[in-house]
C-alpha angles and dihedrals in degrees: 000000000000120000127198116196142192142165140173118230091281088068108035094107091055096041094059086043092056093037085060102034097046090047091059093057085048109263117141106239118215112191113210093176165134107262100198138041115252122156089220111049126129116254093198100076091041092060096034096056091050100049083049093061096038086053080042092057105037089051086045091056090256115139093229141155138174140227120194110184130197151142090296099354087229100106090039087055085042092060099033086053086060096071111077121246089037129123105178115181129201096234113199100161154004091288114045089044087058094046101049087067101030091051103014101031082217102193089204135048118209109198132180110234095189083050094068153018117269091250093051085048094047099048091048087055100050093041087059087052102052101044117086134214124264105224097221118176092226095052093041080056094052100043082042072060100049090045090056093049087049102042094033111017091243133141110219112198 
Protein backbone atom coordinates (compact mmCIF):
# COMPACT_ATOMS: atom_id res chain seq x y z
CA UNK A 1 0.00 0.00 0.00
CA UNK A 2 0.98 3.27 -0.81
CA UNK A 3 1.06 5.92 1.84
CA UNK A 4 1.14 9.94 1.29
CA UNK A 5 2.11 11.89 4.13
CA UNK A 6 2.23 15.43 5.41
CA UNK A 7 2.66 17.39 8.59
CA UNK A 8 3.08 21.00 9.77
CA UNK A 9 5.96 21.81 12.15
CA UNK A 10 3.82 20.28 15.40
CA UNK A 11 4.19 16.79 13.87
CA UNK A 12 7.33 16.63 12.32
CA UNK A 13 8.74 14.49 14.86
CA UNK A 14 5.90 11.91 14.36
CA UNK A 15 5.86 12.14 10.59
CA UNK A 16 9.94 11.00 10.19
CA UNK A 17 9.16 8.30 12.91
CA UNK A 18 6.31 6.82 10.79
CA UNK A 19 8.08 7.34 7.67
CA UNK A 20 10.62 5.11 9.14
CA UNK A 21 8.59 2.82 11.11
CA UNK A 22 5.72 2.06 8.20
CA UNK A 23 8.56 1.53 5.56
CA UNK A 24 9.87 -1.00 7.41
CA UNK A 25 6.31 -3.16 7.41
CA UNK A 26 6.31 -2.52 3.78
CA UNK A 27 4.33 0.16 3.12
CA UNK A 28 5.66 2.78 0.22
CA UNK A 29 6.00 6.04 1.85
CA UNK A 30 5.18 9.17 -0.19
CA UNK A 31 6.41 12.74 1.75
CA UNK A 32 4.37 15.48 0.97
CA UNK A 33 6.16 17.77 3.35
CA UNK A 34 7.53 19.99 4.62
CA UNK A 35 10.84 19.36 4.42
CA UNK A 36 12.18 21.78 7.12
CA UNK A 37 11.24 22.88 10.45
CA UNK A 38 9.87 26.51 10.64
CA UNK A 39 7.57 27.69 13.48
CA UNK A 40 5.65 29.51 11.09
CA UNK A 41 4.63 27.12 7.78
CA UNK A 42 1.27 26.68 6.41
CA UNK A 43 -0.38 23.37 7.16
CA UNK A 44 -2.95 23.78 4.38
CA UNK A 45 -0.55 22.93 1.05
CA UNK A 46 1.10 20.13 2.90
CA UNK A 47 -2.33 18.24 3.42
CA UNK A 48 -3.83 19.27 0.18
CA UNK A 49 -1.27 18.04 -1.77
CA UNK A 50 -1.42 14.80 -0.05
CA UNK A 51 -5.37 14.09 -0.19
CA UNK A 52 -4.92 15.01 -3.93
CA UNK A 53 -2.53 12.17 -4.55
CA UNK A 54 -4.28 9.70 -2.39
CA UNK A 55 -7.58 10.60 -4.54
CA UNK A 56 -4.62 10.39 -7.74
CA UNK A 57 -3.82 7.29 -6.94
CA UNK A 58 -7.53 5.40 -5.79
CA UNK A 59 -9.06 6.66 -9.03
CA UNK A 60 -5.63 5.38 -10.82
CA UNK A 61 -6.18 1.61 -9.31
CA UNK A 62 -3.45 2.25 -6.69
CA UNK A 63 -4.24 0.83 -2.95
CA UNK A 64 -3.35 4.08 -1.31
CA UNK A 65 -4.16 6.36 2.31
CA UNK A 66 -3.10 9.24 3.78
CA UNK A 67 -2.00 10.47 7.07
CA UNK A 68 -1.76 14.46 7.74
CA UNK A 69 -0.34 15.13 11.27
CA UNK A 70 -0.41 18.33 13.44
CA UNK A 71 -0.73 20.06 16.84
CA UNK A 72 -4.53 18.74 17.15
CA UNK A 73 -4.88 17.27 13.88
CA UNK A 74 -8.09 19.19 13.60
CA UNK A 75 -6.92 22.09 10.97
CA UNK A 76 -4.78 19.41 8.96
CA UNK A 77 -8.52 17.05 8.65
CA UNK A 78 -10.17 20.41 7.91
CA UNK A 79 -7.86 20.96 4.71
CA UNK A 80 -7.52 17.56 3.63
CA UNK A 81 -11.68 17.43 3.74
CA UNK A 82 -11.54 20.29 1.13
CA UNK A 83 -10.22 18.04 -1.87
CA UNK A 84 -13.16 15.84 -3.37
CA UNK A 85 -13.13 12.37 -3.07
CA UNK A 86 -11.66 12.75 0.31
CA UNK A 87 -13.00 11.42 3.78
CA UNK A 88 -10.44 12.44 6.24
CA UNK A 89 -11.16 11.32 10.03
CA UNK A 90 -9.68 12.83 13.45
CA UNK A 91 -8.47 9.83 14.71
CA UNK A 92 -7.78 9.97 18.79
CA UNK A 93 -7.69 6.24 19.57
CA UNK A 94 -7.76 2.83 18.71
CA UNK A 95 -11.49 3.05 17.92
CA UNK A 96 -12.32 5.64 16.16
CA UNK A 97 -9.22 5.00 13.92
CA UNK A 98 -10.62 1.67 13.27
CA UNK A 99 -14.07 2.93 12.63
CA UNK A 100 -13.37 5.64 10.28
CA UNK A 101 -12.26 2.85 7.69
CA UNK A 102 -14.41 0.03 8.70
CA UNK A 103 -17.89 2.53 8.58
CA UNK A 104 -16.69 5.49 6.78
CA UNK A 105 -14.07 3.93 4.48
CA UNK A 106 -12.14 7.35 5.24
CA UNK A 107 -9.48 7.29 2.72
CA UNK A 108 -7.26 9.76 5.09
CA UNK A 109 -6.31 9.82 8.77
CA UNK A 110 -5.68 13.25 10.45
CA UNK A 111 -3.70 12.70 13.76
CA UNK A 112 -2.35 15.27 16.57
CA UNK A 113 1.14 14.78 17.10
CA UNK A 114 1.35 17.18 20.35
CA UNK A 115 -2.19 14.73 21.71
CA UNK A 116 -0.19 11.56 22.15
CA UNK A 117 3.11 9.63 22.56
CA UNK A 118 4.75 8.44 19.49
CA UNK A 119 3.98 5.01 20.31
CA UNK A 120 0.11 5.82 20.95
CA UNK A 121 0.28 7.81 17.46
CA UNK A 122 1.96 5.14 15.75
CA UNK A 123 -0.17 2.37 16.76
CA UNK A 124 -3.50 4.45 15.82
CA UNK A 125 -2.16 4.88 12.70
CA UNK A 126 -1.35 1.65 11.99
CA UNK A 127 -4.20 0.45 13.30
CA UNK A 128 -6.34 2.96 10.42
CA UNK A 129 -4.23 1.40 7.77
CA UNK A 130 -4.68 -2.09 8.43
CA UNK A 131 -8.37 -2.23 9.02
CA UNK A 132 -10.61 -2.60 5.96
CA UNK A 133 -14.02 -1.34 5.05
CA UNK A 134 -17.08 -3.24 5.48
CA UNK A 135 -18.72 -2.80 2.82
CA UNK A 136 -22.19 -2.40 4.45
CA UNK A 137 -24.46 -1.74 2.72
CA UNK A 138 -25.69 0.96 5.10
CA UNK A 139 -22.56 2.61 5.34
CA UNK A 140 -21.77 2.20 1.42
CA UNK A 141 -25.44 4.15 1.20
CA UNK A 142 -24.40 6.81 3.37
CA UNK A 143 -20.91 7.48 1.95
CA UNK A 144 -23.01 7.01 -1.86
CA UNK A 145 -24.80 10.24 0.23
CA UNK A 146 -21.91 12.09 1.15
CA UNK A 147 -20.39 11.61 -2.65
CA UNK A 148 -23.98 13.41 -4.29
CA UNK A 149 -23.83 16.44 -1.81
CA UNK A 150 -20.25 16.76 -2.76
CA UNK A 151 -20.42 16.22 -6.65
CA UNK A 152 -23.96 17.91 -7.04
CA UNK A 153 -24.80 19.91 -4.13
CA UNK A 154 -27.71 17.70 -3.34
CA UNK A 155 -29.06 16.49 -0.31
CA UNK A 156 -30.11 13.18 -0.69
CA UNK A 157 -32.79 11.99 2.36
Amino acid sequence: MRVHIATDHAGMELSAHLITELAAKGYEMVDHGPQAYDAEDDYPSFCINAALAVVADQTAGIDALGIVLGGSGNGEQIAANKVKGVRAALAWNLSTATLAREHNDANVVAVGGRQHSVAEATEIIEAFLAEPFSNAERHVRRIGKIATYETTGEVVD
